[in-house]
Coordinates of C-alpha atoms in Angstrom, one line a residue:
M17 CA -0.2 0.1 0.1
H18 CA 1.0 3.7 -0.8
I19 CA 0.2 6.7 0.9
I20 CA 0.6 9.9 -1.5
L21 CA 0.5 13.2 0.5
K22 CA 1.1 16.4 -1.3
N23 CA 2.8 19.7 0.7
S24 CA 3.2 22.4 -2.4
A25 CA 5.1 21.0 -5.2
L26 CA 6.4 18.1 -2.9
T27 CA 5.3 13.8 -3.0
I28 CA 6.0 11.9 -0.5
T29 CA 5.4 8.4 -1.1
I30 CA 5.3 6.4 2.3
L31 CA 5.5 2.5 2.1
L32 CA 3.8 0.8 4.4
M33 CA 4.5 -2.4 5.3
L34 CA 1.7 -4.6 5.7
T35 CA 3.3 -7.4 7.1
S36 CA 4.4 -5.5 10.2
C37 CA 0.9 -4.7 11.5
A38 CA -0.3 -8.3 10.5
A39 CA -0.5 -10.4 13.3
K40 CA 2.4 -13.2 13.3
E41 CA 1.5 -16.9 13.6
A42 CA 2.8 -19.5 15.9
Y43 CA 1.9 -22.8 16.7
I44 CA 2.1 -25.0 20.2
F45 CA 2.2 -28.8 20.3
S46 CA 1.0 -30.0 23.3
Y47 CA 1.8 -33.9 24.0
F48 CA 3.2 -36.8 26.4
K49 CA 6.3 -38.6 26.5
G50 CA 6.7 -42.7 27.5
N51 CA 3.7 -43.8 29.0
G52 CA 2.1 -40.4 30.4
E53 CA 3.5 -40.6 33.1
D54 CA 5.4 -37.4 33.7
G55 CA 2.8 -35.4 32.1
L56 CA 2.4 -32.6 29.5
H57 CA 5.1 -31.4 27.3
L58 CA 5.3 -28.5 24.8
A59 CA 6.9 -27.6 21.6
Y60 CA 6.4 -24.5 19.5
S61 CA 6.7 -23.7 15.9
E62 CA 7.1 -20.5 13.5
D63 CA 6.5 -22.4 10.5
G64 CA 4.5 -25.6 11.3
Y65 CA 6.9 -28.0 10.3
H66 CA 9.9 -27.8 12.4
W67 CA 9.5 -28.0 16.3
T68 CA 11.4 -27.6 19.6
N69 CA 10.6 -28.5 23.1
L70 CA 9.9 -25.8 25.4
S71 CA 11.2 -27.6 27.9
E72 CA 12.7 -30.9 29.3
E73 CA 10.4 -31.3 31.8
S74 CA 6.7 -31.6 32.2
F75 CA 4.3 -28.3 32.2
L76 CA 1.6 -30.3 34.5
T77 CA 2.3 -33.4 36.3
P78 CA -1.0 -35.7 36.4
V79 CA -2.9 -36.4 39.6
L80 CA -5.7 -38.4 38.7
S81 CA -7.0 -42.0 38.7
N82 CA -5.0 -44.6 39.7
D83 CA -2.2 -44.5 36.9
K84 CA -1.7 -41.0 37.1
L85 CA -1.4 -40.5 33.5
M86 CA -1.4 -37.7 30.9
R87 CA -2.0 -39.4 27.6
D88 CA -3.2 -37.5 24.4
P89 CA -3.4 -34.4 25.7
C90 CA -5.8 -32.2 23.6
I91 CA -5.6 -28.1 24.3
I92 CA -7.8 -25.5 22.3
T93 CA -9.0 -21.6 22.8
G94 CA -12.5 -21.3 24.4
G95 CA -14.9 -18.8 23.8
D96 CA -13.8 -17.3 27.2
G97 CA -10.3 -16.6 26.0
R98 CA -8.9 -19.7 28.0
F99 CA -7.1 -22.4 26.9
H100 CA -9.0 -26.0 27.9
M101 CA -7.2 -29.2 27.9
V102 CA -8.7 -32.6 28.2
W103 CA -6.5 -36.0 28.1
T104 CA -6.5 -40.1 29.3
V105 CA -5.5 -40.2 32.3
S106 CA -5.5 -44.3 32.3
W107 CA -5.7 -47.4 30.0
T108 CA -8.4 -48.5 31.8
E109 CA -10.9 -45.8 33.4
N110 CA -14.3 -44.8 32.6
G111 CA -13.7 -41.0 32.3
I112 CA -11.2 -38.5 31.2
G113 CA -9.4 -35.5 32.3
Y114 CA -9.6 -31.6 32.2
A115 CA -8.0 -28.6 33.0
S116 CA -7.6 -24.7 31.8
S117 CA -5.1 -22.2 32.0
D118 CA -4.7 -18.4 30.9
D119 CA -1.1 -19.1 29.5
L120 CA -0.4 -22.8 29.4
I121 CA 2.3 -22.3 32.6
H122 CA -0.4 -22.0 35.6
W123 CA -3.1 -24.3 35.4
S124 CA -6.3 -25.1 37.2
E125 CA -6.8 -28.0 39.7
Q126 CA -7.6 -31.1 37.8
L127 CA -10.8 -32.6 37.6
F128 CA -12.0 -36.3 36.2
I129 CA -14.7 -36.1 34.6
P130 CA -16.7 -39.7 34.3
V131 CA -18.3 -39.5 31.2
M132 CA -18.7 -43.6 30.7
A133 CA -19.6 -44.0 34.4
H134 CA -23.4 -45.2 33.2
E135 CA -21.8 -48.3 31.5
D136 CA -20.9 -50.6 33.4
G137 CA -19.0 -52.8 30.6
V138 CA -16.8 -49.6 29.7
R139 CA -13.6 -51.0 29.6
N140 CA -11.7 -47.6 28.3
C141 CA -11.8 -43.8 27.6
W142 CA -9.0 -43.0 25.5
A143 CA -7.6 -40.1 23.4
P144 CA -10.3 -37.2 24.1
E145 CA -10.4 -34.2 22.6
I146 CA -12.3 -30.5 22.6
T147 CA -13.9 -28.6 20.6
Y148 CA -15.7 -25.1 20.8
D149 CA -19.5 -24.8 19.2
R150 CA -19.0 -20.9 18.4
I151 CA -23.3 -21.2 17.5
N152 CA -23.8 -22.5 20.6
D153 CA -21.0 -21.3 22.9
E154 CA -20.7 -24.7 24.2
Y155 CA -17.6 -27.4 23.9
M156 CA -17.8 -30.9 23.0
I157 CA -15.8 -33.1 24.6
Y158 CA -15.2 -36.9 22.4
W159 CA -13.4 -40.1 22.6
S160 CA -13.0 -43.5 22.2
S161 CA -14.6 -46.5 23.9
T162 CA -15.1 -50.0 24.1
I163 CA -18.0 -51.6 25.9
T164 CA -18.2 -55.0 26.6
G165 CA -21.0 -56.6 24.6
R166 CA -21.7 -53.8 22.2
F167 CA -20.4 -54.0 18.2
T168 CA -19.3 -57.6 18.3
D169 CA -18.5 -58.6 15.4
K170 CA -15.1 -60.2 15.1
N171 CA -14.0 -58.8 12.1
Q172 CA -14.2 -55.4 13.3
S173 CA -12.2 -55.6 16.5
S174 CA -8.7 -54.7 17.1
E175 CA -6.0 -56.2 19.9
E176 CA -7.8 -57.6 22.9
S177 CA -11.3 -57.8 21.3
Y178 CA -11.4 -53.8 21.3
N179 CA -14.5 -52.6 19.4
H180 CA -14.2 -48.8 19.8
R181 CA -16.9 -46.6 18.5
I182 CA -16.5 -42.5 19.2
Y183 CA -19.0 -40.9 21.6
Y184 CA -19.5 -37.3 23.4
V185 CA -21.0 -35.2 25.6
T186 CA -21.4 -31.2 25.4
T187 CA -21.0 -28.6 28.5
K188 CA -20.9 -24.7 28.9
D189 CA -18.9 -25.1 32.4
F190 CA -17.2 -28.1 33.0
I191 CA -19.2 -28.7 35.7
T192 CA -22.4 -30.0 34.3
F193 CA -22.8 -32.0 31.0
S194 CA -24.8 -33.5 28.5
E195 CA -26.0 -37.1 28.5
T196 CA -23.4 -39.1 26.8
K197 CA -23.9 -40.1 23.1
L198 CA -22.6 -41.8 20.1
L199 CA -20.9 -39.8 17.6
Y200 CA -19.6 -41.9 15.0
D201 CA -20.0 -45.2 14.4
Q202 CA -19.6 -46.6 10.4
G203 CA -19.4 -50.2 11.0
F204 CA -15.4 -50.2 12.0
N205 CA -13.3 -50.4 14.9
T206 CA -12.8 -46.2 15.1
I207 CA -10.3 -44.4 17.7
D208 CA -8.5 -41.0 17.7
A209 CA -11.1 -38.5 16.3
S210 CA -9.8 -35.0 15.8
I211 CA -12.1 -32.3 14.4
V212 CA -11.5 -28.7 12.5
F213 CA -13.9 -26.4 11.3
H214 CA -13.4 -25.7 7.4
E215 CA -15.6 -23.6 4.9
G216 CA -18.9 -24.6 6.3
K217 CA -18.0 -28.3 7.2
Y218 CA -16.5 -29.9 10.2
L219 CA -14.0 -32.2 9.1
M220 CA -13.5 -35.3 11.1
F221 CA -9.9 -37.2 10.9
I222 CA -9.7 -40.8 12.5
K223 CA -7.9 -43.4 13.0
D224 CA -9.5 -47.2 11.2
E225 CA -8.6 -49.2 14.1
T226 CA -9.4 -52.8 12.5
L227 CA -6.7 -55.4 12.8
S228 CA -7.7 -58.1 10.2
P229 CA -7.7 -57.1 7.5
V230 CA -4.8 -54.9 9.0
Q231 CA -5.9 -50.8 8.5
K232 CA -4.3 -48.9 11.1
N233 CA -4.6 -45.7 8.9
I234 CA -6.0 -42.6 9.0
R235 CA -9.1 -41.7 7.0
I236 CA -11.3 -38.6 6.9
A237 CA -15.1 -38.0 7.4
S238 CA -17.4 -34.6 7.4
A239 CA -20.5 -33.8 8.5
D240 CA -22.7 -30.4 8.8
Q241 CA -23.2 -29.9 12.4
L242 CA -21.0 -30.4 14.8
T243 CA -22.7 -33.4 16.9
G244 CA -23.1 -35.2 13.1
P245 CA -24.6 -37.0 11.4
Y246 CA -20.9 -37.8 10.0
S247 CA -20.1 -39.3 6.3
K248 CA -18.9 -42.8 5.7
A249 CA -14.7 -42.4 6.0
S250 CA -12.7 -41.6 3.2
E251 CA -10.3 -43.6 1.8
P252 CA -6.7 -44.2 3.5
L253 CA -5.1 -40.8 3.7
T254 CA -2.0 -42.1 5.0
G255 CA 0.2 -44.9 3.3
P256 CA 0.7 -48.6 4.2
Y257 CA 2.4 -48.2 7.8
W258 CA 0.4 -48.2 10.9
A259 CA -0.6 -44.9 12.0
E260 CA -2.7 -43.0 14.5
G261 CA -3.1 -40.0 16.5
P262 CA -3.9 -37.5 13.8
T263 CA -3.6 -33.9 14.6
S264 CA -4.0 -31.0 11.9
V265 CA -2.9 -27.5 11.0
K266 CA -4.0 -25.2 8.1
I267 CA -1.0 -22.9 7.4
G268 CA -2.1 -20.4 4.4
D269 CA -4.2 -22.9 1.9
T270 CA -2.2 -25.6 2.8
W271 CA -3.5 -28.7 5.4
L272 CA -0.9 -30.3 7.6
V273 CA -1.9 -33.8 9.2
Y274 CA 0.2 -35.0 11.6
F275 CA 0.5 -38.7 13.3
D276 CA 2.3 -40.9 14.9
K277 CA 4.0 -43.8 13.1
Y278 CA 3.9 -45.9 16.4
K279 CA 5.7 -49.4 15.3
E280 CA 8.2 -46.9 14.1
G281 CA 8.9 -45.0 17.2
R282 CA 8.2 -41.5 15.3
F283 CA 6.1 -38.8 13.8
G284 CA 4.6 -38.3 10.0
A285 CA 2.9 -36.0 8.4
I286 CA 1.0 -35.7 4.9
R287 CA -0.3 -32.4 3.5
S288 CA -3.0 -31.1 0.8
N289 CA -4.3 -28.2 -0.6
D290 CA -8.2 -29.8 -1.5
L291 CA -7.8 -32.1 1.1
K292 CA -8.6 -34.9 -1.3
T293 CA -5.0 -35.0 -3.0
W294 CA -2.5 -36.1 -0.2
E295 CA 1.5 -35.8 0.0
D296 CA 3.4 -37.5 2.5
I297 CA 6.3 -34.8 4.0
S298 CA 7.5 -37.1 7.0
D299 CA 11.0 -36.4 5.5
R300 CA 10.3 -32.6 5.8
I301 CA 9.1 -32.3 9.5
S302 CA 11.2 -32.3 12.9
L303 CA 10.1 -33.0 15.9
P304 CA 11.5 -33.4 19.5
D305 CA 12.7 -37.3 20.7
S306 CA 10.1 -39.2 22.1
I307 CA 7.6 -37.2 20.9
R308 CA 3.4 -39.0 21.1
H309 CA 0.1 -38.2 20.3
G310 CA -1.3 -34.9 21.4
S311 CA -2.5 -31.5 19.3
I312 CA -1.4 -28.5 18.0
L313 CA -2.8 -25.3 18.8
E314 CA -2.3 -21.9 17.1
V315 CA -0.9 -19.1 19.5
S316 CA 0.1 -15.9 19.5
P317 CA 4.3 -15.3 19.9
E318 CA 3.6 -13.5 23.1
I319 CA 2.4 -16.7 24.6
I320 CA 5.6 -18.6 23.3
E321 CA 7.7 -15.8 24.8
N322 CA 6.3 -16.2 28.1
I323 CA 6.5 -19.7 28.8
K324 CA 10.1 -19.2 27.6
K325 CA 11.0 -16.8 30.3
S326 CA 9.1 -19.1 32.9
V327 CA 11.3 -21.9 32.1
N328 CA 14.4 -19.8 32.0
R329 CA 13.6 -18.2 35.3

C-alpha cells in the first residue's frame, strides 16, 4: 500500500509494510512422552514444520486416577479466551481428565470427568479431544471407548477384542455435562477422532483401528453439524504403515496432518491443498525426540515468549 501526501510541490510516498501490522502466527504442539507418567510437554514452531521443545520438564504433572497418566493431551482456545485441555488418564478408566489455563504455564485444579460411568461394561476412555462450538457457545468433548458386549463383530475388532466407537458430551461450564451419546459408528473400529471446522463443514480425522484385514490408517469424514451425522470415512490418507493420533493445522492454503507412526517410533505428516490429494512429507518435518500423540494449537508469539521466560527463571 502507498499513501501519497502532497505538500506544495513535494510529493512524499510512504511505503507501509503490511506484514508488520499483521499478527504473526505461531504454533504449540502439546504431547506426552513414554506412557504419559510425567505429564504435559509442549513444543513450538513458527512455520508448522519444524518444532522445538519448550522444556525437558513437563508443564503439568498428572494426579488423576490410580494410573496418574496424562496421555493424548488436546488443548484448544475457548470462547472465554482460556486454554482448555482434556487427556487420557488411564488405560482402563471410565472417564477423562480436564484442566484450564490462561497462559499454558499455570493450570487449574485437575478434574476427572466420568463420561462413561453409566456404562457398566466400558473398558476405557481413550484420546479425548475438545472442540468449541461457536454457534451454541458450548464445548463438545469426544473420545473412543469399547463397551463389552457391544459391536461384537469379530471382523471389526482389534487387539484384545477392543471394538471402539466415538462418543461425546457437551458442556458450557465444565461442571455440568449432557448425556453421553454415540458420535461416530460406520461399522468399523475407530479411535483418535480429531475435528476441525472448514468452509461450513466439520472435518473429522480418524484412525481405522481394524486389525483383520489390517488397516491402522488415518481417514477423514465430514458433517454439517459438529455433533453429526458424519459421512462414511474416506479411503486412507496415510500410506502402508501403522498410523494413529492425527492432529491437523492449516497454514495458508495448505493442510498439514501430523500422526504417530507408532510402530516406527516416530512422527509422520501429510499435506494437501484440497483435502482430497495428499502428499507424504514425513521427511520434511522435525520434532522433539520421544514425542507421542498430542494436538496442535495456533497461539500468539507472546504466549510462547512468556513460556520461555518461565522456563528460564
